[in-house]
Coordinates of C-alpha atoms in Angstrom, one line a residue:
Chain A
X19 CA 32.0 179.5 73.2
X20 CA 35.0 178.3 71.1
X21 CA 34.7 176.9 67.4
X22 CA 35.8 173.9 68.5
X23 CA 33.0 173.3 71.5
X24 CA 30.4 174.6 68.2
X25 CA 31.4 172.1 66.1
X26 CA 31.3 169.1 68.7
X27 CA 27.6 170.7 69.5
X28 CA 27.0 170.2 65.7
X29 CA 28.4 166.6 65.4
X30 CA 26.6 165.7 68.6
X31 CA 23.3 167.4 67.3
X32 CA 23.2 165.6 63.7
X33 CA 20.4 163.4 64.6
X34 CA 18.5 166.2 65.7
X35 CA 19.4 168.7 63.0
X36 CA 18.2 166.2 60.7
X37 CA 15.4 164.8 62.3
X38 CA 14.2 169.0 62.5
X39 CA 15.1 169.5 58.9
X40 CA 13.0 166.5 57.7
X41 CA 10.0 167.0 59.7
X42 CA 10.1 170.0 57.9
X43 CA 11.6 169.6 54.3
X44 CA 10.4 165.8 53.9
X45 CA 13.2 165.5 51.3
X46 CA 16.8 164.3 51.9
X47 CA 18.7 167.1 49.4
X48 CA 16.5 170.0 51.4
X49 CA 17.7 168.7 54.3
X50 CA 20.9 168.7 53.3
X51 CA 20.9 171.7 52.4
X52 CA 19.7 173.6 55.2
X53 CA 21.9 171.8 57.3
X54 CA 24.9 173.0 55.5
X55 CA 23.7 176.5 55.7
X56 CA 22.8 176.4 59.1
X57 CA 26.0 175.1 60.1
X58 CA 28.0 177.8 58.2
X59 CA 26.0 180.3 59.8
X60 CA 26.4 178.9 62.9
X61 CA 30.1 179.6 62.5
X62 CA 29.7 183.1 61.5
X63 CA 27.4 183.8 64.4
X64 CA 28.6 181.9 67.2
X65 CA 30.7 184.8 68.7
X66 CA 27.2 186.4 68.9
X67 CA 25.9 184.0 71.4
X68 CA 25.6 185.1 74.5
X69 CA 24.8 182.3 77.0
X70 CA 26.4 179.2 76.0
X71 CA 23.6 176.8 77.9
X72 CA 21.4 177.4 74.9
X73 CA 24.0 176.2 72.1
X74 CA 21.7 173.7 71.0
X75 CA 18.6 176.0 71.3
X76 CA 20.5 178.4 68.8
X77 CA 21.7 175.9 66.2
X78 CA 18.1 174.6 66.0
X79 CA 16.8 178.4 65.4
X80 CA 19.3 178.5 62.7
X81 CA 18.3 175.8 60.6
X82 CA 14.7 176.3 61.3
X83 CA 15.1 179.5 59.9
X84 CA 17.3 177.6 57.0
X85 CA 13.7 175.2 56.5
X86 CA 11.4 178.2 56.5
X87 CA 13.1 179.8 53.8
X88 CA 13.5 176.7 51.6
X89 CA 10.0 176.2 52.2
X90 CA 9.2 180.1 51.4
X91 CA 11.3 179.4 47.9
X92 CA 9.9 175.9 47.1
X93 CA 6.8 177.9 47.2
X94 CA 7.5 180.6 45.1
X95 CA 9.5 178.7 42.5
X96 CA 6.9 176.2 42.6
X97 CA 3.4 178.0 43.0
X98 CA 0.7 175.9 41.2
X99 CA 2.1 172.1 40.9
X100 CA 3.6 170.6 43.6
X101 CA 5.9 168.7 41.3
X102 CA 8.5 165.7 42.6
X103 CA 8.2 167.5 46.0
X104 CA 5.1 165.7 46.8
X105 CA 6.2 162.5 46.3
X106 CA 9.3 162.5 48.6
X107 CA 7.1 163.0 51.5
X108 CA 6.3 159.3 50.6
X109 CA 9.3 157.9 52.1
X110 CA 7.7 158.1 55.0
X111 CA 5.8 155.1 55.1
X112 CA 8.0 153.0 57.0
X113 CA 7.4 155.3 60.2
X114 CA 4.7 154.4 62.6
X115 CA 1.2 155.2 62.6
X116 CA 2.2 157.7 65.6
X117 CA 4.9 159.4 63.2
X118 CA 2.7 159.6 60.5
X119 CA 0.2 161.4 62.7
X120 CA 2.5 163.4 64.4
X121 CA 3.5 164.5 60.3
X122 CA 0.2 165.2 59.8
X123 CA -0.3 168.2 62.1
X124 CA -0.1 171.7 61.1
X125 CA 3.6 173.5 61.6
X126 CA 2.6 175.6 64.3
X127 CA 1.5 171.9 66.3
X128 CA 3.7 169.8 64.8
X129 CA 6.7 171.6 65.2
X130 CA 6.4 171.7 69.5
X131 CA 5.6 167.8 69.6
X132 CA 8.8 167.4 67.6
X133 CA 10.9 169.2 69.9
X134 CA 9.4 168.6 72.8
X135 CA 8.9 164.9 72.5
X136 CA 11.4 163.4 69.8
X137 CA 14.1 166.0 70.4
X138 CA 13.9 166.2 74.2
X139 CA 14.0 169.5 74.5
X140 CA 12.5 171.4 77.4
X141 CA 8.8 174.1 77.2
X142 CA 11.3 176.9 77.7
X143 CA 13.7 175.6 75.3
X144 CA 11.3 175.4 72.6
X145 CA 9.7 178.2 73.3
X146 CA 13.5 180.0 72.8
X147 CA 13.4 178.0 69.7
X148 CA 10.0 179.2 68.2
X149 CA 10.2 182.4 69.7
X150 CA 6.9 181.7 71.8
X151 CA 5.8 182.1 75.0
X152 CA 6.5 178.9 77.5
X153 CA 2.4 179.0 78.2
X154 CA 2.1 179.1 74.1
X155 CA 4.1 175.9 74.1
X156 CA 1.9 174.0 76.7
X157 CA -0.9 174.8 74.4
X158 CA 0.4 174.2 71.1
X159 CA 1.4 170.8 73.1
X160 CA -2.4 170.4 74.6
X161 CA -3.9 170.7 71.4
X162 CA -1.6 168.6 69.7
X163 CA -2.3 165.7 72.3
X164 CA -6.3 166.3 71.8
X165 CA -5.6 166.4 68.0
X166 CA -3.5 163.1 68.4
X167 CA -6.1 161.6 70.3
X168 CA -8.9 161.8 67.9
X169 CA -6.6 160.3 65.2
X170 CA -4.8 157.4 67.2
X171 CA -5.2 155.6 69.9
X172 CA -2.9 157.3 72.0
X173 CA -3.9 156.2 75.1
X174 CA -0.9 157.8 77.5
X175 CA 0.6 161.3 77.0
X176 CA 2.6 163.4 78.5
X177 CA 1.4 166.7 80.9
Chain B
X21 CA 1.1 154.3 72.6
X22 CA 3.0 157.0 74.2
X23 CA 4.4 160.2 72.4
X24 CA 7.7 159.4 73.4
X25 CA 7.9 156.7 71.3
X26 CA 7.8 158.8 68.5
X27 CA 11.9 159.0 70.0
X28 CA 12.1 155.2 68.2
X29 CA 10.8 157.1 64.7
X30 CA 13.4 159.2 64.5
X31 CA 14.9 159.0 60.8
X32 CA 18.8 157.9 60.5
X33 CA 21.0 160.2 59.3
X34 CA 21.7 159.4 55.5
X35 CA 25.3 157.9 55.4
X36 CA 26.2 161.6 52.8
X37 CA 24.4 163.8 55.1
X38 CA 26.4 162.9 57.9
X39 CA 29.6 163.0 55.8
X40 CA 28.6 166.3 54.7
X41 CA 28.2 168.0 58.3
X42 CA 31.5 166.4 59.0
X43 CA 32.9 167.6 56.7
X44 CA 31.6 171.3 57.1
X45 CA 32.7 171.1 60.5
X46 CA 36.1 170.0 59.9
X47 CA 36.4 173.0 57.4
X48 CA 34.9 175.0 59.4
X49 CA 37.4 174.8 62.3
X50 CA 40.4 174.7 59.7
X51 CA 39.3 177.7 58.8
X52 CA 41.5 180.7 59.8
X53 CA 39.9 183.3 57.9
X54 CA 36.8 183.6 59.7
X55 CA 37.1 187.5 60.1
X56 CA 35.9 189.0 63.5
X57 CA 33.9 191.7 63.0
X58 CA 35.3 194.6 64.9
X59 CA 34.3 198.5 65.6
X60 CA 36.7 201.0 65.5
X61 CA 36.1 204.4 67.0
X62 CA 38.9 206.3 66.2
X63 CA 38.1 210.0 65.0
X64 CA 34.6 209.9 66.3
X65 CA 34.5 213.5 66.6
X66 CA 34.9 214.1 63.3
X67 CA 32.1 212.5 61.6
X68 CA 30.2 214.7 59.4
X69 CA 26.7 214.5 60.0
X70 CA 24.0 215.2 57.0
X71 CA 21.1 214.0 57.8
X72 CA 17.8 215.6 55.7
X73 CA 14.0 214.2 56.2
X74 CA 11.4 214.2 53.5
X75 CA 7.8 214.7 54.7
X76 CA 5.6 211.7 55.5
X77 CA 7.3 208.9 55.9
X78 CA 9.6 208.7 53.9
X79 CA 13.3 209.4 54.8
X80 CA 15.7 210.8 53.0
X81 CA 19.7 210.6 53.9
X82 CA 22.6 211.8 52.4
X83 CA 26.1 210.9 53.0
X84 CA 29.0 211.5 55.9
X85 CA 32.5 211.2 56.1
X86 CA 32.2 209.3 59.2
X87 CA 35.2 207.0 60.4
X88 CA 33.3 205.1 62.4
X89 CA 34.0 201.4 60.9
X90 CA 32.4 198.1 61.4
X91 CA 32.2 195.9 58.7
X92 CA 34.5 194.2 56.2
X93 CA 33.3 196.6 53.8
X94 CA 35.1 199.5 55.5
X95 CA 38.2 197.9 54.3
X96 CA 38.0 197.7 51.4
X97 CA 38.5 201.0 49.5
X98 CA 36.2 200.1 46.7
X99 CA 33.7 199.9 48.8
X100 CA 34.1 202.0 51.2
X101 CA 33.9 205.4 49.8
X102 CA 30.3 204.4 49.2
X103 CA 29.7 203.7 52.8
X104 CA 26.6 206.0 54.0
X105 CA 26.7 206.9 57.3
X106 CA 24.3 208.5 59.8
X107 CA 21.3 207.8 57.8
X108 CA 18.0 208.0 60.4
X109 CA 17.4 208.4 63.4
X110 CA 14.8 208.2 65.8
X111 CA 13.6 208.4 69.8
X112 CA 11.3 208.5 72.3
X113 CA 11.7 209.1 76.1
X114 CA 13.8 205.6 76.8
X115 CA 15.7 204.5 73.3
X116 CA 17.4 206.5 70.7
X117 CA 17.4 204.0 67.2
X118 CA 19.5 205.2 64.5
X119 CA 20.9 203.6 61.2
X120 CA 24.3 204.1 61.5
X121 CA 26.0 203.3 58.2
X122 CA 24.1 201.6 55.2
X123 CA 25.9 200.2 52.0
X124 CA 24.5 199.1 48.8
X125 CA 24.8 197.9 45.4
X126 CA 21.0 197.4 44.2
X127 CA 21.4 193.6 44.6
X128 CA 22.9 193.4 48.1
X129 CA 22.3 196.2 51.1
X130 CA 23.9 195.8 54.3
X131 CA 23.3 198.3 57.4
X132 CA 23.9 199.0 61.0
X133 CA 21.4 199.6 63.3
X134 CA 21.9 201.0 66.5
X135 CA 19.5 201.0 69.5
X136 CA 20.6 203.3 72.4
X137 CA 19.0 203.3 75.9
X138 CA 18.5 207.0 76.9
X139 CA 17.7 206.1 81.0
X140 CA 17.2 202.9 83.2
X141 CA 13.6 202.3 81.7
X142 CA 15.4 202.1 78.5
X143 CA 18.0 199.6 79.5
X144 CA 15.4 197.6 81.2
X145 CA 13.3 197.6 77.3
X146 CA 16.4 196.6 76.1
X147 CA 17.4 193.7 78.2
X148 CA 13.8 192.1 78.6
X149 CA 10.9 194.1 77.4
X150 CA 11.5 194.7 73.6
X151 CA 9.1 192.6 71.6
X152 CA 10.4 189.5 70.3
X153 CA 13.9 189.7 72.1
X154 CA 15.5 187.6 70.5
X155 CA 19.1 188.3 69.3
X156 CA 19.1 185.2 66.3
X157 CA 15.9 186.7 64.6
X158 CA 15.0 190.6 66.4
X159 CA 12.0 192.5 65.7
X160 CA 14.1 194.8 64.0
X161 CA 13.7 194.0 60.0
X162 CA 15.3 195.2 56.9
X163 CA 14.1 194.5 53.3
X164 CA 14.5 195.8 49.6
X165 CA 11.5 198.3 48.8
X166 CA 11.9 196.3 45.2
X167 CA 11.3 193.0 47.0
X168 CA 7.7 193.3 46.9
X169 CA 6.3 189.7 47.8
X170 CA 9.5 189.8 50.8
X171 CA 11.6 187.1 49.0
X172 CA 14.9 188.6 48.8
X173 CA 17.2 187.1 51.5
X174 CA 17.5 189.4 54.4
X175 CA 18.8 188.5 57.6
X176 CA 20.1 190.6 61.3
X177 CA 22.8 189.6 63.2
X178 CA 23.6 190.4 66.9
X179 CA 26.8 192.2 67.1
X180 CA 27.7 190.9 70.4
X181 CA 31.1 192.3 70.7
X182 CA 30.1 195.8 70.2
X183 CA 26.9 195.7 71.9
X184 CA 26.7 196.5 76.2
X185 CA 23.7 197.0 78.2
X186 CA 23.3 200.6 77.0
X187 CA 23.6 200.1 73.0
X188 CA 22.8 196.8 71.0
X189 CA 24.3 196.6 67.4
X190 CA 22.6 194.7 64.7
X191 CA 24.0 194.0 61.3
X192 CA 21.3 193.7 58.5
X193 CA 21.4 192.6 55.2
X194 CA 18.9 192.2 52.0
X195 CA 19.0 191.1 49.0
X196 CA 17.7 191.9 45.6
X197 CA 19.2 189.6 42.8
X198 CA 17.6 191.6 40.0
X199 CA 19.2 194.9 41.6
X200 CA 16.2 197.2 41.5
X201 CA 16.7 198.1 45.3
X202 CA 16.8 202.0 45.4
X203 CA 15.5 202.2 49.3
X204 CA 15.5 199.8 52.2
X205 CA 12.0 199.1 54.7
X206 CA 13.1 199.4 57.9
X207 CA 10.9 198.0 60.8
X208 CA 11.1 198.3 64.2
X209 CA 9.3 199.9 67.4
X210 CA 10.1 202.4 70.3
X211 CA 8.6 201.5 74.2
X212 CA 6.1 204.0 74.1
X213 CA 5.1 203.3 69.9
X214 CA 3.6 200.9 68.1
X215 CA 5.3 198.9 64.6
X216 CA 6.8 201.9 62.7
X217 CA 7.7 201.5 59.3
X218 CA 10.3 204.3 57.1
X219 CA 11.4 203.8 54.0
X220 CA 15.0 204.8 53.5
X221 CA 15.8 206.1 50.4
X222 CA 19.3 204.8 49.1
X223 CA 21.8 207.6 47.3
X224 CA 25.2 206.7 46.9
X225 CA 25.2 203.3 45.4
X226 CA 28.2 200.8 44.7
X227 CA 28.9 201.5 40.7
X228 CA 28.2 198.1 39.1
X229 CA 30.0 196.4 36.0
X230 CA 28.2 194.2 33.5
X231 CA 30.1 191.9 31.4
X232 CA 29.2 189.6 28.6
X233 CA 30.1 185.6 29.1
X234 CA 32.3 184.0 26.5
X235 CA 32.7 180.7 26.9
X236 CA 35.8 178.7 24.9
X237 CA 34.7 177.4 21.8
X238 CA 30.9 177.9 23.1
X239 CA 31.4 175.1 25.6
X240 CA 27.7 174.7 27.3
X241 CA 27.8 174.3 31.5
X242 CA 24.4 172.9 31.3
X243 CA 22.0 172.3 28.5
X244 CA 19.5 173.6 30.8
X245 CA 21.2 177.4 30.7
X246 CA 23.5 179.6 29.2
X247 CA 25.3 181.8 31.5
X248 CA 25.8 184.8 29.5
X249 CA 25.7 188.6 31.7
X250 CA 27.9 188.6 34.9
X251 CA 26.5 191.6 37.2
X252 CA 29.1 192.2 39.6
X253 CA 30.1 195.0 42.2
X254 CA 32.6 194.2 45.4
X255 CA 29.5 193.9 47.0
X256 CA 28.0 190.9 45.3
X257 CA 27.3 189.2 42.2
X258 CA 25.2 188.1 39.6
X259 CA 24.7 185.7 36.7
X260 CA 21.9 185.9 34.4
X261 CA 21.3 183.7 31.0
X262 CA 19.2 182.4 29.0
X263 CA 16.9 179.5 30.1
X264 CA 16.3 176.3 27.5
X265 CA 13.6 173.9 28.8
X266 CA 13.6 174.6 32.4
X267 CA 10.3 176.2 33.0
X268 CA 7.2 176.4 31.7
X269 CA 5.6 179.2 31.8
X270 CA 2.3 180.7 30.6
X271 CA -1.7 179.7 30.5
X272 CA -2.8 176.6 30.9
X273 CA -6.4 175.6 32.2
X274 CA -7.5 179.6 32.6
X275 CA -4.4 180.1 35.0
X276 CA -0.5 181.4 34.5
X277 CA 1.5 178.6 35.4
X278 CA 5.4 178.8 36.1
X279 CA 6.2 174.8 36.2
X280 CA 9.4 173.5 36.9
X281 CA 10.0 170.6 33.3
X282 CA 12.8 168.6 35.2
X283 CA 12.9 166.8 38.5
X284 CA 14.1 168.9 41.2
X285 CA 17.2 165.9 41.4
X286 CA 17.9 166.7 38.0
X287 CA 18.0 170.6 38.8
X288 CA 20.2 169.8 41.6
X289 CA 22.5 168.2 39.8
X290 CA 22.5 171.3 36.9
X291 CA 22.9 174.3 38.9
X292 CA 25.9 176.1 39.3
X293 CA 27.3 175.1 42.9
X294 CA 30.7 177.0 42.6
X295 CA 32.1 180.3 40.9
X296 CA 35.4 181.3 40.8
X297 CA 37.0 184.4 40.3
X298 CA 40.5 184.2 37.8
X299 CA 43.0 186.8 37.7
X300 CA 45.0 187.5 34.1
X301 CA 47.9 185.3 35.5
X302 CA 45.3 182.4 35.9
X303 CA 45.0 182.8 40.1
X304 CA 41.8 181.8 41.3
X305 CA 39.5 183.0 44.5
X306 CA 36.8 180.8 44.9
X307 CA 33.4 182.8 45.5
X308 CA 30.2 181.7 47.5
X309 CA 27.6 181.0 45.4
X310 CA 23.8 180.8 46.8
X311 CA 22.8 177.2 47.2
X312 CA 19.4 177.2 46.9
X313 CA 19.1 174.5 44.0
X314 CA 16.4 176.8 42.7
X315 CA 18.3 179.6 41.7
X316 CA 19.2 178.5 37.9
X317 CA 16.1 179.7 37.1
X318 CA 13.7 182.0 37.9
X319 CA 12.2 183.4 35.2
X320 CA 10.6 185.7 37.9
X321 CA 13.8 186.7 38.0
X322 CA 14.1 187.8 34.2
X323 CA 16.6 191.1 33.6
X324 CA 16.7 192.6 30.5
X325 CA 17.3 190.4 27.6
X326 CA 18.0 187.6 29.8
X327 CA 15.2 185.2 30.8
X328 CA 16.9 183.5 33.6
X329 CA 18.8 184.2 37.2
X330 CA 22.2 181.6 37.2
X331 CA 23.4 182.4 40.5
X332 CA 24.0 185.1 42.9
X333 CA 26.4 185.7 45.9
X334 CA 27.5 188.5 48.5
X335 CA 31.2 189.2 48.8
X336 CA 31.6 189.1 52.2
X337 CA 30.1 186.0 52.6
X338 CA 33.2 185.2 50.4
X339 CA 35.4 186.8 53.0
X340 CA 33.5 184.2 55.6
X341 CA 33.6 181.2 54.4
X342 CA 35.7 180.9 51.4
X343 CA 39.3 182.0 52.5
X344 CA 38.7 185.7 51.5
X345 CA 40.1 187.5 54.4
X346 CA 40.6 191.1 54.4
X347 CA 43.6 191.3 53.1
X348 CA 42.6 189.2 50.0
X349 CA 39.8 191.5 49.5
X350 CA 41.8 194.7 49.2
X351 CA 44.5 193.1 46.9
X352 CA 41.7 191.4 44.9
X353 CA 40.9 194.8 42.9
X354 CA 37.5 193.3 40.6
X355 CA 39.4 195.3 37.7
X356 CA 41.8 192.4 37.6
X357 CA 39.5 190.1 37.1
X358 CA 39.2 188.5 33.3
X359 CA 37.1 185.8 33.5
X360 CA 35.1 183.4 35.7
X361 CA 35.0 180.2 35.9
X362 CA 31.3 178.0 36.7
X363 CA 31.2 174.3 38.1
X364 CA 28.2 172.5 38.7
X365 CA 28.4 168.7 39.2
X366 CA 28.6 167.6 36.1
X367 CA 31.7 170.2 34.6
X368 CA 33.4 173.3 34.7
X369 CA 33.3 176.0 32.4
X370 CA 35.8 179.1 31.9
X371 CA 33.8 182.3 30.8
X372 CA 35.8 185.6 29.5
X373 CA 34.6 188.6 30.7
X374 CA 33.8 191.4 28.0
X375 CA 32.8 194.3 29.8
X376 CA 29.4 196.1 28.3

């Protein structure tokens, strides 16, 4: 893969990045910042990649691994009081009852319903992105649906 | 209600965000200086081996006069005399894994680690069998044996253009702002082990130079901070100060508290976002700075007299993404270097350097 097919990946995959980052983060200037990073880490890494087909699957790796470890300092600078952070997650309101749900799972559910359903993103991909087994995925997804189902009324859902 | 409508919920891109990534892609690709990492393996032969084990589990190394070269570091004669090479090694029937050169400051440690298959079952464990084979995040792992709660930055990368179906290359790195790292953890497993787990002892570190911050007629960057102790090798770097209302930290209802007193917007807008180095003749080399907009801060992260961490960076990240190629980084000599300049996004402040 050239730069220049890595950085028309990253344009085309800004909704995405983001969309990752803030199910994650929940605040915009995380976000941005993980994105940043992730992208120039991208750029230093992308002669590493080996199969080109899972660009995409790659970037997202990146900047998930970008959110975990904003998440793993926001927790250690920020140990007893939650501080302005819990408020951001507020913006949130405007999304539907579905997204709010969906927000509501833990990571390790959350996470696969994101990429699987919002992101479009296929079991193996997200199983290359979470570093799970494919049959792993189907179960996180399972569970999430069951979980889903209790909360909402989600009366159709994907196998 | 379907789960792929959750597809209509998907949050717009904030008009800056997206101007941001545009904008880190356009430099990215006008970048020229993005330096290939490259392996050279001239005078193989006449690498030096001295390689010593302590009992248990803990491994000693000393050093070698190897020539084998992989990393920016090895150009750079400041750094590279303090290059370790050949440091541990270990094998079972089907993969040799070795650490093949290891460089260090205290703050930042960098290594390579080699895993070679020894037969076809190895090259098989290689290509599909090693746990989590994954070349972004491998099972291999690297971390500070000062880093106790695992927060130090550490990372591996594939080193695809060395690497071949017999031998994969990985290039580690940890960090340790306060630069107490003396040994490295190193993690990884063999086909016929478990997890195993040796502490490298580090010998040969990068001298470090302190210097005291001067600012021009005391001009403040923040009134949050005071940058005052730069901590810098050709390795990395480090700013420590004195904190001024920016945490609390002490008892309160029966438990230690560390609470941040200003909005995290506000600390955005304080921290230091860009250092530069300036030469004598006022020449400037802009240096990466870490942008986690926690890192003013820390008093975790107290050295010293100092109760606060300013901000940190790793050289060749510099070398990456800030126009330091190779060639700067040789000709840059830190010795040159008389002062440093700070910006956050509110202003800019010129520090002399007095060296302690």
């Amino acid at each position: 893969m050239t730069k220049e097919q890595l950085g028309q990946i990253i344009l085309s995959s800004e909704k995405q990045m983001y969309a990752t980052a803030w199910a994650i983060l929940g605040n915009e200037q995380d976000c941005a910042d993980a994105i940043q990073e992730a992208i120039v880490k991208s750029f230093t890494k992308y002669q590493t990649l080996r199969d080109d087909a899972y660009a995409k699957t790659w970037l997202i790796r990146i900047l998930l691994n970008e959110c975990y470890s904003i998440c793993r300092k926001k927790k250690r600078v920020m140990p007893l009081e939650n501080l302005e952070i819990a408020t951001e997650g507020d913006d949130r309101k405007d999304y539907s009852e579905l997204y709010a749900a969906v927000n509501a799972l833990k990571d390790d559910l959350r996470l696969p319903v994101l990429l699987y359903y919002m992101e479009d993103f296929s079991v193996k991909e997200v199983a290359k992105i979470l570093r799970i087994s494919e049959g792993a995925v189907q179960k996180r997804l399972a569970r999430a649906r069951k979980k889903l189902q209790q909360t909402i009324n989600l009366e159709e859902v994907l196998a | 209600m379907r789960l792929e409508e959750l597809r209509e919920d998907i949050p717009e891109v904030p008009e800056k965000i997206h101007a941001m990534i545009t904008e880190e892609v356009d430099n990215r690709l006008a970048n020229t200086n993005i330096v290939p990492i490259r392996k050279k393996h001239s005078d193989r032969k006449n690498r030096k081996i001295f390689v010593a084990a302590m009992a248990g589990t803990l491994i000693l190394f000393a050093v070698g006069c190897a020539t084998t070269q992989f990393l920016l570091w090895s150009k750079q004669p400041q750094v590279s005399k303090y290059v370790n090479h050949e440091i541990y090694r270990d094998k079972d029937k089907h993969i040799a894994v070795s650490v093949e050169e290891l460089v260090s400051d205290g703050a930042c440690t960098r290594a390579i680690v080699k895993l070679r298959a020894r037969d076809k079952e190895g090259e098989e464990w290689l290509r599909n069998d090693k746990p989590d084979n994954n070349k972004i995040a491998p099972y291999i792992k690297f971390y500070s044996d000062s880093d106790i709660q695992g927060y130090g930055n550490r990372w591996v990368r594939f080193l695809d253009e060395v690497s071949n179906e017999k031998e994969e290359y990985y290039y580690m790195e940890c960090s340790d702002p306060m630069g107490m790292t003396d040994g490295v953890v190193f993690t990884y497993s063999l086909p016929n082990e478990g997890l195993i787990r040796k502490k490298i002892n580090i010998k040969n570190k990068i001298p470090v130079k302190e210097y005291r911050m001067v600012s021009k007629d005391g001009e403040k960057l923040s009134e949050y901070y005071e940058p005052q102790m730069l901590r810098i090798s050709p390795l990395s770097f480090n700013i420590f100060g004195m904190g001024n209302g920016l945490w609390f930290c002490g008892i309160r209802e029966n438990h230690y508290v560390i609470e941040l007193l200003i909005s995290v917007e506000e600390l955005w807008e304080e921290r230091v976002d860009k250092a530069y180095l300036v030469k004598e003749n006022g020449e400037e080399s802009c240096i990466r700075v870490s942008s986690d907009p926690g890192v003013i801060h820390e008093p975790v992260k107290s050295v010293g007299e100092y109760n606060c961490a300013v901000a940190s960076g790793n050289f060749d990240d510099a070398a990456f993404f800030t126009g330091w190629d190779e060639e700067k980084l040789q000709t840059w000599n830190l010795d040159d270097v008389v002062a440093i300049r700070l910006e956050n996004k509110k202003k800019s402040v010129v520090y002399t350097l007095e060296e302690l």
